[in-house]
Every structure is written in structure tokens, then in C-alpha cells.
């Protein structure tokens, strides 16, 4: 396993981690400047942040700072209650692939969607099997387009508490089943994003990481699971503050040959109260000491 204790050259910052500073939204370009200033080599930005700053401008600053993208967040949300909704999802995902290409991302991360409408407060149907079928179909279609554009796509299984509203692919096993179905040749064009916040509890975690292998391990996200967790979305912990055995999981992933960035992704109303540099310095310090 790589030694992360001496530097942070393999740390990436998911820009949601520093989305706010002292409770105020931070423009993406300011985040990129802060990352460059602190020697962060890689980031993973969100589409809404990129859209607000302007894709071309972000692309220019990413290049001038020499930043790599460990991923691009995110595509997905494939489910809908009618054909028009499915078409909108398809078109939006193609745009996400195009943006990921413009930014030279390592992969486009997919949060696949749950029951349509649930995230807005009212599910338009309750048939989770139908949702999963739409997701598989949507991923198969997107894979064709992503292949043309040479942009790998990574399914991120989300913790089951998000099955209704954000993603009803909830384990690595489920995600890899979809990969096997749409890409039996294991081309490397589709794989998984292993986010420990979502999968740390899974008794099959090690076995499924081994099943994924290097070809399908496209991204590795770290943070920690706090006890107690007070908010289902925005109370992720800084590495070392919770119960996840991060180095153990990293050993499994790297044991398969994964040699990419370790991406710090912390949505936290607690950390967002601090300023950007303080959050980043803590990420760097913990990445060295406990990842
Ligand atoms: Zn993640």
C-alpha cells in the first residue's frame, strides 16, 4: 500500500467538502485557487459549481493550476415516470459526459437515482424494481455514448438510506452486477466509485472489491461515519473522527492495483462553518495520518 504519511500528492478534494466557508457558498474558482495554494493536485468538482463558474473558465483555471480531476460529480438520476423524463435524463447525462471530457476527468461518477420525484418530496411511483430496470437501461445507453467520447463511467453505490430518493443501487455487488450485464468483456469503460461512507458496513465489501479488480475500480472516496450521525446527508465526518477502518479498505483497493487519487468527500454542516483553508489543512493532515 502506498505511503500517504509524508505528503498529500495522492489526495484529491471533492469540492463539496469546501462548498461553504463560514456558512457562505464559495465560488468554485476560489476553491481551485485555495487547492493550488495548498499543493492539492487533484479535485472532483460538482456540475452545479462548474455551471455557476462557467465551464470554459473552470477548464482554463484547472489547466493553468495543473489540477487533475479524480472524477466529475455527477451524472445519473436515470429514473422517470414517463418517456419524456427518460429522454431528459438521457440528454442530461450526455451533457455530463461532454463536460467531463472538457475537464479531462478520470471518470464521470453516477448517482443513479431512486424513485422519480422522491427527492422533490413525492414519489411518482413506488415500484423500486421498475426504477432499477430504468437505471440499468439508462446506464447501458450512456455507456455507448461515453465509449465514443472515451470517458469512463463509474457507478457509485449509495448507502441504503438513500434508496428512495437518490440511488437504489446500494451495494458494490449490485453495482458490479450492472457492470457485468452491460459490459461482460470488462472493457474498463465502466466500473465503480467506492465511497467508504456508503459501503463501509457491507459484510461483502472486501469480496466485492476483489471481484471488481483493477479494471472496475475507478474511484475511491474517503470520509468517516460519525456516531451519532445527526443529519442523513450533511453530517459526514473528517477521516479519523468516526468508525470507518479506512486504511484496511484502502489496502483492499490498492491490493487490486488501484493507483488513483484518494478523494476526500465530506458534506458537513459542521466543517462548512470553518473557513476554506482550515478545512483543507485538516483534510491534508488527516489524509496523512489516518487514511
Ligand atoms: Zn462519493
PDB file of C-alpha atoms and ligand atoms in Angstrom:
ATOM      1  CA  UNK A   1       0.000   0.000   0.000  1.00  0.00           C
ATOM      2  CA  UNK A   2       1.235   3.484  -0.823  1.00  0.00           C
ATOM      3  CA  UNK A   3       2.656   5.602   1.983  1.00  0.00           C
ATOM      4  CA  UNK A   4       0.468   8.693   2.367  1.00  0.00           C
ATOM      5  CA  UNK A   5       2.108   9.903   5.574  1.00  0.00           C
ATOM      6  CA  UNK A   6       4.801  12.109   4.043  1.00  0.00           C
ATOM      7  CA  UNK A   7       2.828  14.218   1.585  1.00  0.00           C
ATOM      8  CA  UNK A   8      -0.606  14.637   0.022  1.00  0.00           C
ATOM      9  CA  UNK A   9       0.250  14.010  -3.607  1.00  0.00           C
ATOM     10  CA  UNK A  10      -2.443  11.313  -3.883  1.00  0.00           C
ATOM     11  CA  UNK A  11      -5.163  13.268  -2.129  1.00  0.00           C
ATOM     12  CA  UNK A  12      -7.975  14.739  -4.173  1.00  0.00           C
ATOM     13  CA  UNK A  13     -10.522  17.191  -2.838  1.00  0.00           C
ATOM     14  CA  UNK A  14     -14.139  16.706  -3.745  1.00  0.00           C
ATOM     15  CA  UNK A  15     -15.163  20.331  -3.988  1.00  0.00           C
ATOM     16  CA  UNK A  16     -18.365  19.766  -1.997  1.00  0.00           C
ATOM     17  CA  UNK A  17     -16.036  19.428   1.001  1.00  0.00           C
ATOM     18  CA  UNK A  18     -15.309  23.149   0.763  1.00  0.00           C
ATOM     19  CA  UNK A  19     -18.580  24.196  -0.837  1.00  0.00           C
ATOM     20  CA  UNK A  20     -19.091  26.637   2.057  1.00  0.00           C
ATOM     21  CA  UNK A  21     -16.762  28.725   4.168  1.00  0.00           C
ATOM     22  CA  UNK A  22     -18.127  30.188   7.428  1.00  0.00           C
ATOM     23  CA  UNK A  23     -21.550  29.089   6.245  1.00  0.00           C
ATOM     24  CA  UNK A  24     -21.361  31.007   2.949  1.00  0.00           C
ATOM     25  CA  UNK A  25     -21.247  29.425  -0.504  1.00  0.00           C
ATOM     26  CA  UNK A  26     -17.737  29.640  -2.030  1.00  0.00           C
ATOM     27  CA  UNK A  27     -17.299  30.181  -5.799  1.00  0.00           C
ATOM     28  CA  UNK A  28     -15.575  27.232  -7.448  1.00  0.00           C
ATOM     29  CA  UNK A  29     -12.741  29.372  -8.816  1.00  0.00           C
ATOM     30  CA  UNK A  30     -11.864  30.449  -5.254  1.00  0.00           C
ATOM     31  CA  UNK A  31     -11.836  26.782  -4.247  1.00  0.00           C
ATOM     32  CA  UNK A  32      -9.468  25.960  -7.106  1.00  0.00           C
ATOM     33  CA  UNK A  33      -7.128  28.782  -6.064  1.00  0.00           C
ATOM     34  CA  UNK A  34      -7.121  27.551  -2.457  1.00  0.00           C
ATOM     35  CA  UNK A  35      -6.359  23.995  -3.578  1.00  0.00           C
ATOM     36  CA  UNK A  36      -3.477  25.170  -5.756  1.00  0.00           C
ATOM     37  CA  UNK A  37      -2.111  27.317  -2.914  1.00  0.00           C
ATOM     38  CA  UNK A  38      -2.024  24.336  -0.541  1.00  0.00           C
ATOM     39  CA  UNK A  39      -0.428  21.952  -3.010  1.00  0.00           C
ATOM     40  CA  UNK A  40      -3.548  19.915  -3.695  1.00  0.00           C
ATOM     41  CA  UNK A  41      -3.005  18.205  -7.059  1.00  0.00           C
ATOM     42  CA  UNK A  42      -6.484  16.919  -7.781  1.00  0.00           C
ATOM     43  CA  UNK A  43     -10.117  17.802  -7.342  1.00  0.00           C
ATOM     44  CA  UNK A  44     -13.539  16.431  -8.150  1.00  0.00           C
ATOM     45  CA  UNK A  45     -15.993  19.245  -8.843  1.00  0.00           C
ATOM     46  CA  UNK A  46     -19.796  19.233  -8.984  1.00  0.00           C
ATOM     47  CA  UNK A  47     -21.759  20.181 -12.050  1.00  0.00           C
ATOM     48  CA  UNK A  48     -23.707  22.958 -10.349  1.00  0.00           C
ATOM     49  CA  UNK A  49     -20.462  24.575  -9.175  1.00  0.00           C
ATOM     50  CA  UNK A  50     -18.977  24.306 -12.661  1.00  0.00           C
ATOM     51  CA  UNK A  51     -22.131  25.709 -14.261  1.00  0.00           C
ATOM     52  CA  UNK A  52     -22.123  28.680 -11.889  1.00  0.00           C
ATOM     53  CA  UNK A  53     -18.492  29.497 -12.695  1.00  0.00           C
ATOM     54  CA  UNK A  54     -18.754  28.690 -16.413  1.00  0.00           C
ATOM     55  CA  UNK A  55     -17.359  25.507 -17.951  1.00  0.00           C
ATOM     56  CA  UNK A  56     -14.778  27.218 -20.161  1.00  0.00           C
ATOM     57  CA  UNK A  57     -13.486  29.379 -17.350  1.00  0.00           C
ATOM     58  CA  UNK A  58     -13.208  26.381 -14.998  1.00  0.00           C
ATOM     59  CA  UNK A  59     -11.466  24.390 -17.687  1.00  0.00           C
ATOM     60  CA  UNK A  60      -8.944  27.190 -18.185  1.00  0.00           C
ATOM     61  CA  UNK A  61      -8.201  27.553 -14.457  1.00  0.00           C
ATOM     62  CA  UNK A  62      -7.938  23.794 -13.954  1.00  0.00           C
ATOM     63  CA  UNK A  63      -5.320  23.683 -16.696  1.00  0.00           C
ATOM     64  CA  UNK A  64      -3.407  26.758 -15.519  1.00  0.00           C
ATOM     65  CA  UNK A  65      -3.186  25.327 -11.980  1.00  0.00           C
ATOM     66  CA  UNK A  66      -2.222  21.923 -13.366  1.00  0.00           C
ATOM     67  CA  UNK A  67      -5.053  20.258 -11.441  1.00  0.00           C
ATOM     68  CA  UNK A  68      -6.181  16.726 -12.253  1.00  0.00           C
ATOM     69  CA  UNK A  69      -9.807  15.626 -11.892  1.00  0.00           C
ATOM     70  CA  UNK A  70     -10.172  12.372  -9.958  1.00  0.00           C
ATOM     71  CA  UNK A  71     -13.788  12.392 -11.110  1.00  0.00           C
ATOM     72  CA  UNK A  72     -16.662  14.601 -12.141  1.00  0.00           C
ATOM     73  CA  UNK A  73     -19.807  14.766 -10.000  1.00  0.00           C
ATOM     74  CA  UNK A  74     -22.160  13.713 -11.277  1.00  0.00           C
ATOM     75  CA  UNK A  75     -24.305  12.002 -13.855  1.00  0.00           C
ATOM     76  CA  UNK A  76     -27.126   9.580 -13.164  1.00  0.00           C
ATOM     77  CA  UNK A  77     -30.693  10.176 -11.957  1.00  0.00           C
ATOM     78  CA  UNK A  78     -31.877   7.838 -14.710  1.00  0.00           C
ATOM     79  CA  UNK A  79     -35.413   7.187 -13.450  1.00  0.00           C
ATOM     80  CA  UNK A  80     -38.614   8.877 -14.601  1.00  0.00           C
ATOM     81  CA  UNK A  81     -42.347   8.225 -14.704  1.00  0.00           C
ATOM     82  CA  UNK A  82     -42.698   8.818 -18.458  1.00  0.00           C
ATOM     83  CA  UNK A  83     -40.750   8.664 -21.698  1.00  0.00           C
ATOM     84  CA  UNK A  84     -40.164  12.398 -21.826  1.00  0.00           C
ATOM     85  CA  UNK A  85     -38.485  12.224 -18.421  1.00  0.00           C
ATOM     86  CA  UNK A  86     -36.289   9.330 -19.529  1.00  0.00           C
ATOM     87  CA  UNK A  87     -35.234  11.317 -22.617  1.00  0.00           C
ATOM     88  CA  UNK A  88     -34.394  14.356 -20.496  1.00  0.00           C
ATOM     89  CA  UNK A  89     -32.239  12.160 -18.260  1.00  0.00           C
ATOM     90  CA  UNK A  90     -30.506  10.657 -21.279  1.00  0.00           C
ATOM     91  CA  UNK A  91     -29.719  14.062 -22.774  1.00  0.00           C
ATOM     92  CA  UNK A  92     -28.546  15.489 -19.477  1.00  0.00           C
ATOM     93  CA  UNK A  93     -26.210  12.550 -18.931  1.00  0.00           C
ATOM     94  CA  UNK A  94     -24.704  13.032 -22.370  1.00  0.00           C
ATOM     95  CA  UNK A  95     -24.009  16.652 -21.483  1.00  0.00           C
ATOM     96  CA  UNK A  96     -22.374  15.488 -18.252  1.00  0.00           C
ATOM     97  CA  UNK A  97     -20.075  13.218 -20.281  1.00  0.00           C
ATOM     98  CA  UNK A  98     -19.202  16.133 -22.579  1.00  0.00           C
ATOM     99  CA  UNK A  99     -18.363  18.353 -19.597  1.00  0.00           C
ATOM    100  CA  UNK A 100     -16.250  15.606 -18.034  1.00  0.00           C
ATOM    101  CA  UNK A 101     -14.324  15.368 -21.325  1.00  0.00           C
ATOM    102  CA  UNK A 102     -13.776  19.125 -21.457  1.00  0.00           C
ATOM    103  CA  UNK A 103     -12.360  18.986 -17.924  1.00  0.00           C
ATOM    104  CA  UNK A 104     -10.313  15.864 -18.670  1.00  0.00           C
ATOM    105  CA  UNK A 105     -11.836  13.974 -15.716  1.00  0.00           C
ATOM    106  CA  UNK A 106     -10.689  10.457 -14.831  1.00  0.00           C
ATOM    107  CA  UNK A 107     -14.330   9.354 -14.848  1.00  0.00           C
ATOM    108  CA  UNK A 108     -17.921  10.551 -14.643  1.00  0.00           C
ATOM    109  CA  UNK A 109     -19.433   9.459 -11.334  1.00  0.00           C
ATOM    110  CA  UNK A 110     -23.028   8.207 -11.467  1.00  0.00           C
ATOM    111  CA  UNK A 111     -25.567   8.617  -8.683  1.00  0.00           C
ATOM    112  CA  UNK A 112     -28.178   6.513 -10.378  1.00  0.00           C
ATOM    113  CA  UNK A 113     -31.440   7.845  -8.927  1.00  0.00           C
ATOM    114  CA  UNK A 114     -34.205   6.429  -6.777  1.00  0.00           C
ATOM    115  CA  UNK A 115     -37.964   6.611  -7.195  1.00  0.00           C
ATOM    116  CA  UNK A 116     -38.647   9.529  -9.550  1.00  0.00           C
ATOM    117  CA  UNK A 117     -39.957  12.587  -7.732  1.00  0.00           C
ATOM    118  CA  UNK A 118     -38.962  11.275  -4.295  1.00  0.00           C
ATOM    119  CA  UNK A 119     -36.100  13.736  -3.957  1.00  0.00           C
ATOM    120  CA  UNK A 120     -38.582  16.559  -4.539  1.00  0.00           C
ATOM    121  CA  UNK A 121     -40.880  15.139  -1.865  1.00  0.00           C
ATOM    122  CA  UNK A 122     -43.355  12.911  -3.703  1.00  0.00           C
ATOM    123  CA  UNK A 123     -42.522   9.661  -5.474  1.00  0.00           C
ATOM    124  CA  UNK A 124     -44.303   9.365  -8.811  1.00  0.00           C
ATOM    125  CA  UNK A 125     -44.343   5.572  -8.483  1.00  0.00           C
ATOM    126  CA  UNK A 126     -43.349   3.055  -5.811  1.00  0.00           C
ATOM    127  CA  UNK A 127     -42.034   0.162  -7.887  1.00  0.00           C
ATOM    128  CA  UNK A 128     -38.335   0.019  -7.000  1.00  0.00           C
ATOM    129  CA  UNK A 129     -37.767  -2.867  -9.432  1.00  0.00           C
ATOM    130  CA  UNK A 130     -39.025  -0.605 -12.228  1.00  0.00           C
ATOM    131  CA  UNK A 131     -36.620   2.086 -11.080  1.00  0.00           C
ATOM    132  CA  UNK A 132     -33.735  -0.378 -11.151  1.00  0.00           C
ATOM    133  CA  UNK A 133     -34.677  -1.556 -14.640  1.00  0.00           C
ATOM    134  CA  UNK A 134     -34.726   2.055 -15.886  1.00  0.00           C
ATOM    135  CA  UNK A 135     -31.334   2.577 -14.303  1.00  0.00           C
ATOM    136  CA  UNK A 136     -29.796  -0.456 -15.969  1.00  0.00           C
ATOM    137  CA  UNK A 137     -31.228   0.639 -19.324  1.00  0.00           C
ATOM    138  CA  UNK A 138     -30.047   4.215 -18.808  1.00  0.00           C
ATOM    139  CA  UNK A 139     -26.537   3.082 -17.932  1.00  0.00           C
ATOM    140  CA  UNK A 140     -26.378   0.749 -20.949  1.00  0.00           C
ATOM    141  CA  UNK A 141     -27.354   3.652 -23.239  1.00  0.00           C
ATOM    142  CA  UNK A 142     -24.965   6.078 -21.615  1.00  0.00           C
ATOM    143  CA  UNK A 143     -22.112   3.590 -21.850  1.00  0.00           C
ATOM    144  CA  UNK A 144     -22.382   3.621 -25.645  1.00  0.00           C
ATOM    145  CA  UNK A 145     -22.096   7.387 -25.738  1.00  0.00           C
ATOM    146  CA  UNK A 146     -19.367   7.538 -23.081  1.00  0.00           C
ATOM    147  CA  UNK A 147     -17.342   4.998 -25.064  1.00  0.00           C
ATOM    148  CA  UNK A 148     -17.468   7.184 -28.152  1.00  0.00           C
ATOM    149  CA  UNK A 149     -16.214  10.076 -26.060  1.00  0.00           C
ATOM    150  CA  UNK A 150     -13.663   7.864 -24.241  1.00  0.00           C
ATOM    151  CA  UNK A 151     -14.968   8.865 -20.823  1.00  0.00           C
ATOM    152  CA  UNK A 152     -15.147   6.029 -18.243  1.00  0.00           C
ATOM    153  CA  UNK A 153     -18.323   5.992 -16.152  1.00  0.00           C
ATOM    154  CA  UNK A 154     -18.345   4.921 -12.500  1.00  0.00           C
ATOM    155  CA  UNK A 155     -21.440   3.708 -10.661  1.00  0.00           C
ATOM    156  CA  UNK A 156     -21.367   4.899  -7.052  1.00  0.00           C
ATOM    157  CA  UNK A 157     -23.432   2.683  -4.761  1.00  0.00           C
ATOM    158  CA  UNK A 158     -25.107   4.808  -2.098  1.00  0.00           C
ATOM    159  CA  UNK A 159     -25.929   3.773   1.454  1.00  0.00           C
ATOM    160  CA  UNK A 160     -29.382   2.111   1.581  1.00  0.00           C
ATOM    161  CA  UNK A 161     -30.807   5.076   3.498  1.00  0.00           C
ATOM    162  CA  UNK A 162     -30.815   6.880   0.126  1.00  0.00           C
ATOM    163  CA  UNK A 163     -32.587   4.104  -1.811  1.00  0.00           C
ATOM    164  CA  UNK A 164     -35.884   6.006  -2.115  1.00  0.00           C
ATOM    165  CA  UNK A 165     -34.661   9.386  -3.229  1.00  0.00           C
ATOM    166  CA  UNK A 166     -31.084   9.311  -4.563  1.00  0.00           C
ATOM    167  CA  UNK A 167     -29.886   5.871  -5.620  1.00  0.00           C
ATOM    168  CA  UNK A 168     -31.382   2.412  -5.462  1.00  0.00           C
ATOM    169  CA  UNK A 169     -28.037   0.808  -6.268  1.00  0.00           C
ATOM    170  CA  UNK A 170     -26.859   0.387  -2.689  1.00  0.00           C
ATOM    171  CA  UNK A 171     -24.063  -2.148  -2.624  1.00  0.00           C
ATOM    172  CA  UNK A 172     -20.935  -2.809  -4.621  1.00  0.00           C
ATOM    173  CA  UNK A 173     -22.390  -6.190  -5.515  1.00  0.00           C
ATOM    174  CA  UNK A 174     -25.434  -4.565  -7.140  1.00  0.00           C
ATOM    175  CA  UNK A 175     -23.256  -2.055  -8.979  1.00  0.00           C
ATOM    176  CA  UNK A 176     -20.945  -4.783 -10.257  1.00  0.00           C
ATOM    177  CA  UNK A 177     -23.913  -6.880 -11.375  1.00  0.00           C
ATOM    178  CA  UNK A 178     -24.940  -3.967 -13.596  1.00  0.00           C
ATOM    179  CA  UNK A 179     -21.368  -3.587 -14.865  1.00  0.00           C
ATOM    180  CA  UNK A 180     -21.248  -7.275 -15.756  1.00  0.00           C
ATOM    181  CA  UNK A 181     -24.586  -7.059 -17.545  1.00  0.00           C
ATOM    182  CA  UNK A 182     -23.737  -4.043 -19.725  1.00  0.00           C
ATOM    183  CA  UNK A 183     -20.029  -4.773 -20.139  1.00  0.00           C
ATOM    184  CA  UNK A 184     -19.401  -8.526 -19.980  1.00  0.00           C
ATOM    185  CA  UNK A 185     -15.995  -8.068 -21.613  1.00  0.00           C
ATOM    186  CA  UNK A 186     -14.742  -5.977 -18.649  1.00  0.00           C
ATOM    187  CA  UNK A 187     -13.527  -3.281 -21.011  1.00  0.00           C
ATOM    188  CA  UNK A 188     -12.605  -0.793 -18.305  1.00  0.00           C
ATOM    189  CA  UNK A 189     -15.118   1.690 -19.770  1.00  0.00           C
ATOM    190  CA  UNK A 190     -17.462   1.208 -16.809  1.00  0.00           C
ATOM    191  CA  UNK A 191     -16.754   0.489 -13.180  1.00  0.00           C
ATOM    192  CA  UNK A 192     -17.492   1.628  -9.662  1.00  0.00           C
ATOM    193  CA  UNK A 193     -16.715   4.513  -7.355  1.00  0.00           C
ATOM    194  CA  UNK A 194     -16.014   3.072  -3.909  1.00  0.00           C
ATOM    195  CA  UNK A 195     -17.152   5.680  -1.412  1.00  0.00           C
ATOM    196  CA  UNK A 196     -16.456   4.333   2.061  1.00  0.00           C
ATOM    197  CA  UNK A 197     -19.242   6.413   3.587  1.00  0.00           C
ATOM    198  CA  UNK A 198     -21.729   4.327   1.624  1.00  0.00           C
ATOM    199  CA  UNK A 199     -20.184   0.861   1.712  1.00  0.00           C
ATOM    200  CA  UNK A 200     -18.046   0.577   4.879  1.00  0.00           C
ATOM    201  CA  UNK A 201     -20.684  -1.527   6.697  1.00  0.00           C
ATOM    202  CA  UNK A 202     -21.091  -4.139   3.935  1.00  0.00           C
ATOM    203  CA  UNK A 203     -20.034  -7.674   5.026  1.00  0.00           C
ATOM    204  CA  UNK A 204     -19.180  -8.346   1.362  1.00  0.00           C
ATOM    205  CA  UNK A 205     -17.020  -5.241   0.938  1.00  0.00           C
ATOM    206  CA  UNK A 206     -13.665  -6.995   0.639  1.00  0.00           C
ATOM    207  CA  UNK A 207     -15.014  -9.756  -1.606  1.00  0.00           C
ATOM    208  CA  UNK A 208     -16.691  -7.263  -3.923  1.00  0.00           C
ATOM    209  CA  UNK A 209     -13.587  -5.081  -4.143  1.00  0.00           C
ATOM    210  CA  UNK A 210     -11.715  -8.208  -5.217  1.00  0.00           C
ATOM    211  CA  UNK A 211     -14.458  -9.024  -7.695  1.00  0.00           C
ATOM    212  CA  UNK A 212     -14.225  -5.508  -9.140  1.00  0.00           C
ATOM    213  CA  UNK A 213     -10.488  -5.761  -9.696  1.00  0.00           C
ATOM    214  CA  UNK A 214      -8.361  -3.023 -11.178  1.00  0.00           C
ATOM    215  CA  UNK A 215     -10.493  -2.733 -14.332  1.00  0.00           C
ATOM    216  CA  UNK A 216     -13.603  -1.756 -12.443  1.00  0.00           C
ATOM    217  CA  UNK A 217     -12.146   0.262  -9.546  1.00  0.00           C
ATOM    218  CA  UNK A 218     -12.368   3.768 -10.981  1.00  0.00           C
ATOM    219  CA  UNK A 219     -12.583   5.973  -7.887  1.00  0.00           C
ATOM    220  CA  UNK A 220     -12.043   5.830  -4.119  1.00  0.00           C
ATOM    221  CA  UNK A 221     -13.785   8.312  -1.799  1.00  0.00           C
ATOM    222  CA  UNK A 222     -12.997   8.798   1.880  1.00  0.00           C
ATOM    223  CA  UNK A 223     -14.549  10.485   4.898  1.00  0.00           C
ATOM    224  CA  UNK A 224     -15.851   8.994   8.155  1.00  0.00           C
ATOM    225  CA  UNK A 225     -19.080   7.768   9.761  1.00  0.00           C
ATOM    226  CA  UNK A 226     -19.844   9.703  12.910  1.00  0.00           C
ATOM    227  CA  UNK A 227     -21.616   8.265  15.938  1.00  0.00           C
ATOM    228  CA  UNK A 228     -24.149   9.615  16.322  1.00  0.00           C
ATOM    229  CA  UNK A 229     -24.860  10.893  12.823  1.00  0.00           C
ATOM    230  CA  UNK A 230     -27.256  13.818  13.151  1.00  0.00           C
ATOM    231  CA  UNK A 231     -28.083  14.521   9.504  1.00  0.00           C
ATOM    232  CA  UNK A 232     -28.506  11.867   6.830  1.00  0.00           C
ATOM    233  CA  UNK A 233     -26.901  13.984   4.122  1.00  0.00           C
ATOM    234  CA  UNK A 234     -24.671  16.653   5.632  1.00  0.00           C
ATOM    235  CA  UNK A 235     -23.067  15.128   8.713  1.00  0.00           C
ATOM    236  CA  UNK A 236     -20.180  13.194   7.246  1.00  0.00           C
ATOM    237  CA  UNK A 237     -17.104  13.058   9.436  1.00  0.00           C
ATOM    238  CA  UNK A 238     -13.495  14.026   8.863  1.00  0.00           C
ATOM    239  CA  UNK A 239     -11.307  10.951   8.456  1.00  0.00           C
ATOM    240  CA  UNK A 240     -10.351   9.706  11.915  1.00  0.00           C
ATOM    241  CA  UNK A 241     -13.389  11.161  13.695  1.00  0.00           C
ATOM    242  CA  UNK A 242     -15.659   8.152  13.127  1.00  0.00           C
ATOM    243  CA  UNK A 243     -15.756   4.371  12.911  1.00  0.00           C
ATOM    244  CA  UNK A 244     -14.648   3.523   9.357  1.00  0.00           C
ATOM    245  CA  UNK A 245     -11.465   1.434   9.084  1.00  0.00           C
ATOM    246  CA  UNK A 246     -10.104   3.485   6.213  1.00  0.00           C
ATOM    247  CA  UNK A 247      -6.578   2.027   5.816  1.00  0.00           C
ATOM    248  CA  UNK A 248      -7.973  -1.505   5.787  1.00  0.00           C
ATOM    249  CA  UNK A 249     -10.275  -0.677   2.891  1.00  0.00           C
ATOM    250  CA  UNK A 250      -7.553   1.247   1.081  1.00  0.00           C
ATOM    251  CA  UNK A 251      -5.303  -1.811   1.367  1.00  0.00           C
ATOM    252  CA  UNK A 252      -8.002  -3.937  -0.283  1.00  0.00           C
ATOM    253  CA  UNK A 253      -8.492  -1.434  -3.116  1.00  0.00           C
ATOM    254  CA  UNK A 254      -4.783  -0.933  -3.747  1.00  0.00           C
ATOM    255  CA  UNK A 255      -4.276  -4.680  -3.464  1.00  0.00           C
ATOM    256  CA  UNK A 256      -6.246  -4.899  -6.711  1.00  0.00           C
ATOM    257  CA  UNK A 257      -3.919  -2.417  -8.364  1.00  0.00           C
ATOM    258  CA  UNK A 258      -5.872   0.789  -7.837  1.00  0.00           C
ATOM    259  CA  UNK A 259      -3.313   3.599  -8.074  1.00  0.00           C
ATOM    260  CA  UNK A 260      -5.511   6.668  -8.434  1.00  0.00           C
ATOM    261  CA  UNK A 261      -6.319   9.510  -6.109  1.00  0.00           C
ATOM    262  CA  UNK A 262      -7.945   9.110  -2.744  1.00  0.00           C
ATOM    263  CA  UNK A 263     -10.758  11.650  -2.838  1.00  0.00           C
ATOM    264  CA  UNK A 264     -11.844  13.433   0.322  1.00  0.00           C
ATOM    265  CA  UNK A 265     -15.609  13.964   0.152  1.00  0.00           C
ATOM    266  CA  UNK A 266     -17.163  15.436   3.278  1.00  0.00           C
ATOM    267  CA  UNK A 267     -20.601  17.031   3.243  1.00  0.00           C
ATOM    268  CA  UNK A 268     -20.721  18.516   6.713  1.00  0.00           C
ATOM    269  CA  UNK A 269     -22.680  21.394   8.141  1.00  0.00           C
ATOM    270  CA  UNK A 270     -20.052  21.377  10.923  1.00  0.00           C
ATOM    271  CA  UNK A 271     -16.982  21.756   8.724  1.00  0.00           C
ATOM    272  CA  UNK A 272     -18.728  24.244   6.417  1.00  0.00           C
ATOM    273  CA  UNK A 273     -18.795  26.650   9.387  1.00  0.00           C
ATOM    274  CA  UNK A 274     -14.990  26.905   9.235  1.00  0.00           C
ATOM    275  CA  UNK A 275     -13.008  28.726   6.561  1.00  0.00           C
ATOM    276  CA  UNK A 276     -11.756  27.080   3.376  1.00  0.00           C
ATOM    277  CA  UNK A 277      -8.071  26.945   4.292  1.00  0.00           C
ATOM    278  CA  UNK A 278      -8.792  25.453   7.721  1.00  0.00           C
ATOM    279  CA  UNK A 279     -10.969  22.736   6.185  1.00  0.00           C
ATOM    280  CA  UNK A 280      -8.314  21.959   3.564  1.00  0.00           C
ATOM    281  CA  UNK A 281      -5.470  21.901   6.085  1.00  0.00           C
ATOM    282  CA  UNK A 282      -7.423  19.421   8.213  1.00  0.00           C
ATOM    283  CA  UNK A 283      -8.097  17.247   5.166  1.00  0.00           C
ATOM    284  CA  UNK A 284      -4.385  17.235   4.355  1.00  0.00           C
ATOM    285  CA  UNK A 285      -3.326  16.455   7.927  1.00  0.00           C
ATOM    286  CA  UNK A 286      -5.858  13.632   8.360  1.00  0.00           C
ATOM    287  CA  UNK A 287      -5.120  12.257   4.935  1.00  0.00           C
ATOM    288  CA  UNK A 288      -1.517  11.848   6.034  1.00  0.00           C
ATOM    289  CA  UNK A 289      -2.287  10.488   9.494  1.00  0.00           C
ATOM    290  CA  UNK A 290      -5.322   8.202   9.174  1.00  0.00           C
ATOM    291  CA  UNK A 291      -6.012   7.394   5.504  1.00  0.00           C
TER     292      UNK A 291
HETATM  293 ZN1  LIG B   1     -18.672   9.784  -3.165  1.00  0.00          ZN
END
